[in-house]
């Protein structure tokens, strides 16, 4: 089968999708690119590690000549004049980007319900959310529409949906994947990463997208060293204890299985207690500034208005959804003069503490493990209170705060048949080691 | 009227002379047709990231060194958040808490104006207003300038008069140009200045409430606006009023400042460190490199010229521009100590006079009249081979075709040859026998006619003093 035929049938599958995973299929472009790959293959090009592989990207990564919108009305009509670095790297490796996937508006949410394009459903149970904010990318892989997709993870937005949908998702070390072309939510936390059904798939995509990019000052190389000799030590933070009984049971069983081959110890990360609180200072603060450029002047949605100031109010008032506006206001407040020291500065200090605590925990443990989310996928509309939604990310946010690489892999199902995700965190820049370890754990969990 | 102490502090923005913009690879050229030097980064497209321009950091370091600042090993870019159509990201990347350079001073007229800081930032775009006109009824934005690198230099309120403000800005411009960090052209906007002004009755009082003046577009406007503002504040206080903290705009056609916004209306810029950029680390290597790149500064050159016997006036003129100072520096290297004042005279009275008339730049003029030609002139003068008249005659020729003064002096044949003048004098005596008799009999004035004859025949090239000397000899008077 040619790449073009393969992509064509992939697109047909996506068209029949009932989960609302995709916002747009790049049909023309994908078929054109597929033809290009076919002729490169025909001419003997062997330098295409992802030759013809369909990949979906979250709606916050840009492709030249295509729309990108963060599932927001405010970017209505925006067509990117340039390619994101991850897009360039994937396409250079022969991958074909088939479309952009649904998400919480500007990646602000844990359920993909704040999208301006309607919620995405969880293919495991259509009444339930796929998690978020990268819910579309997770659901697209879980329902077999595409083998791989990219998401972005600011506080758990890759790992939590991977957990809810029963697939693998990885948030690399901060900076290991270039953010150039990722529409920013919270710049010091955002990180692009892959979804796949298994860790082999994660590794395949990771190897292509990782590495220093001159266009992103905060990007870096990964450390190529792999694991250590001897028995691997897994630390469980005793503070990560707020799981539902169902999640706790599945997780404990998984740990028990691991304990046959690996050493399990307790570690302590006392300051992670504040991780969610400071996340909701740091992320909205950065977002309030990052999202200021959406003013209706150069691109995207522009409301009819009387004058300049009126235009700002109306464009942003009508263009952003409630959750986005809530966070912009939170952030603008936290940064305002007179409050900056009490909120933003203090949050940065706590962030430093969390980092240090992880560093000392990694003196004792090679990896730190926990459930990915304190609960399994909830029903659409079930959690409406923002604060309860914010608490969904309690286990995932700490890795973003410390810039650590982390994955979520499936480790079993609860009595209702809903997947439970298993989170593994490793020291900074030890992404290769993390992937190797996750593969070992994956083998243990799937052996039963 | 009771006396007040005036305190003026200046915030000066200079555009750094880099090839590319501060955070993207667009050409830093804001004079091109609108929106031709733009890219996704400097137009604030979604998803773009800034990358520091190392050249801008280096120029900032050099400027800081030239201003006697402490260069900070570690400085941080922050975001200054505000909405305006010429600011695509709705934040300006600047430095707030931790600037590149701190402290420092500028020596102006034997005074020291202390500096608070100098920091790097990016410029905004430009708005072009066409409200009510065809075919565009509204405002257009040109983003060529957006993202070009600036250095903001903030002074302490050490300036106590509009004249000193004026002189400070001139001196600052001179230093920046010498250091090669900026063109500092106020008309083209590569030098911009805001000033803070306050008054108080005595040194014992704390500084008064300041008003910030914006929109001054020339050195003269800075002087006029600050003079106006000082008078306004004095009258206000003497009338029992109080100065309020506000931003005022200078209106040059009305010659007044007008309130733009009060402190209460001032924007809260919500500064915070830009998470997209790493801090600026200044290495020992970078410092050394810029110390080496820093040329002799105007004050140093002036002191050198003064030590060579030039007057204050001459030294000031010759150090106004680096290219001129360098030129003169080459000249004095090639003349004997007793010829240096003469050299200064020639450069100021002849070269600069020609320069004022000509369309050439000093650099271009230097190629035509190399410093060595001035040295030759000085030598010819010292040797008495040419006089002022000859100098006047041949200098335009030197400028016209780059000929050397020695060759030109040869063309004007009589000049160096005393026997030629004797010959001319003898002819003049024959042609004016009655004057010659009068002269010989003691009427000194009678020599005028004969000298005039010689001058005429020599086409002005003869030295009148030499002619007189010869006539005296011929008349047996010496
Ligand atoms: Zn640019």
PDB file of N, CA, C and O in Angstrom, chain B residues 14-17 173 176-177 180-186 188 190-191:
ATOM      1  N   UNK B  14      18.929  55.265  23.086  1.00  0.00           N
ATOM      2  CA  UNK B  14      19.734  55.261  21.867  1.00  0.00           C
ATOM      3  C   UNK B  14      19.535  53.932  21.143  1.00  0.00           C
ATOM      4  O   UNK B  14      19.472  52.881  21.764  1.00  0.00           O
ATOM      5  N   UNK B  15      19.407  54.030  19.832  1.00  0.00           N
ATOM      6  CA  UNK B  15      19.225  52.816  19.039  1.00  0.00           C
ATOM      7  C   UNK B  15      20.591  52.221  18.753  1.00  0.00           C
ATOM      8  O   UNK B  15      21.456  52.889  18.195  1.00  0.00           O
ATOM      9  N   UNK B  16      20.777  50.981  19.148  1.00  0.00           N
ATOM     10  CA  UNK B  16      22.077  50.341  18.963  1.00  0.00           C
ATOM     11  C   UNK B  16      22.282  49.977  17.492  1.00  0.00           C
ATOM     12  O   UNK B  16      21.356  49.552  16.815  1.00  0.00           O
ATOM     13  N   UNK B  17      23.524  50.160  17.036  1.00  0.00           N
ATOM     14  CA  UNK B  17      23.857  49.984  15.623  1.00  0.00           C
ATOM     15  C   UNK B  17      24.105  48.526  15.295  1.00  0.00           C
ATOM     16  O   UNK B  17      25.233  48.156  14.954  1.00  0.00           O
ATOM     17  N   UNK B 173      25.635  62.029  23.369  1.00  0.00           N
ATOM     18  CA  UNK B 173      25.588  61.654  21.952  1.00  0.00           C
ATOM     19  C   UNK B 173      27.004  61.481  21.401  1.00  0.00           C
ATOM     20  O   UNK B 173      27.303  60.528  20.695  1.00  0.00           O
ATOM     21  N   UNK B 176      28.456  58.216  22.625  1.00  0.00           N
ATOM     22  CA  UNK B 176      27.858  57.054  21.969  1.00  0.00           C
ATOM     23  C   UNK B 176      28.374  56.921  20.536  1.00  0.00           C
ATOM     24  O   UNK B 176      28.609  55.834  20.047  1.00  0.00           O
ATOM     25  N   UNK B 177      28.527  58.065  19.871  1.00  0.00           N
ATOM     26  CA  UNK B 177      29.028  58.015  18.491  1.00  0.00           C
ATOM     27  C   UNK B 177      30.485  57.576  18.469  1.00  0.00           C
ATOM     28  O   UNK B 177      30.880  56.767  17.627  1.00  0.00           O
ATOM     29  N   UNK B 180      30.891  54.042  18.867  1.00  0.00           N
ATOM     30  CA  UNK B 180      30.392  53.279  17.724  1.00  0.00           C
ATOM     31  C   UNK B 180      29.187  52.426  18.057  1.00  0.00           C
ATOM     32  O   UNK B 180      28.909  51.440  17.385  1.00  0.00           O
ATOM     33  N   UNK B 181      28.462  52.807  19.104  1.00  0.00           N
ATOM     34  CA  UNK B 181      27.305  51.984  19.477  1.00  0.00           C
ATOM     35  C   UNK B 181      26.014  52.495  18.858  1.00  0.00           C
ATOM     36  O   UNK B 181      25.054  51.751  18.740  1.00  0.00           O
ATOM     37  N   UNK B 182      25.989  53.761  18.456  1.00  0.00           N
ATOM     38  CA  UNK B 182      24.747  54.301  17.898  1.00  0.00           C
ATOM     39  C   UNK B 182      25.034  55.509  17.019  1.00  0.00           C
ATOM     40  O   UNK B 182      26.024  56.216  17.226  1.00  0.00           O
ATOM     41  N   UNK B 183      24.155  55.731  16.033  1.00  0.00           N
ATOM     42  CA  UNK B 183      24.273  56.938  15.211  1.00  0.00           C
ATOM     43  C   UNK B 183      23.746  58.149  15.956  1.00  0.00           C
ATOM     44  O   UNK B 183      24.084  59.281  15.636  1.00  0.00           O
ATOM     45  N   UNK B 184      22.866  57.906  16.928  1.00  0.00           N
ATOM     46  CA  UNK B 184      22.302  58.988  17.738  1.00  0.00           C
ATOM     47  C   UNK B 184      21.792  60.143  16.890  1.00  0.00           C
ATOM     48  O   UNK B 184      22.184  61.290  17.097  1.00  0.00           O
ATOM     49  N   UNK B 185      20.948  59.830  15.952  1.00  0.00           N
ATOM     50  CA  UNK B 185      20.386  60.859  15.101  1.00  0.00           C
ATOM     51  C   UNK B 185      18.970  61.162  15.576  1.00  0.00           C
ATOM     52  O   UNK B 185      18.085  60.321  15.477  1.00  0.00           O
ATOM     53  N   UNK B 186      18.780  62.365  16.131  1.00  0.00           N
ATOM     54  CA  UNK B 186      17.470  62.674  16.711  1.00  0.00           C
ATOM     55  C   UNK B 186      16.371  62.728  15.654  1.00  0.00           C
ATOM     56  O   UNK B 186      15.250  62.332  15.899  1.00  0.00           O
ATOM     57  N   UNK B 188      16.185  61.012  12.895  1.00  0.00           N
ATOM     58  CA  UNK B 188      15.807  59.670  12.460  1.00  0.00           C
ATOM     59  C   UNK B 188      15.312  58.821  13.617  1.00  0.00           C
ATOM     60  O   UNK B 188      14.955  57.661  13.429  1.00  0.00           O
ATOM     61  N   UNK B 190      17.016  57.748  16.230  1.00  0.00           N
ATOM     62  CA  UNK B 190      17.953  56.834  16.896  1.00  0.00           C
ATOM     63  C   UNK B 190      18.485  57.438  18.192  1.00  0.00           C
ATOM     64  O   UNK B 190      19.299  56.842  18.875  1.00  0.00           O
ATOM     65  N   UNK B 191      18.022  58.638  18.523  1.00  0.00           N
ATOM     66  CA  UNK B 191      18.274  59.233  19.848  1.00  0.00           C
ATOM     67  C   UNK B 191      16.967  59.877  20.287  1.00  0.00           C
ATOM     68  O   UNK B 191      16.412  60.711  19.573  1.00  0.00           O
TER      69      UNK B 191
END
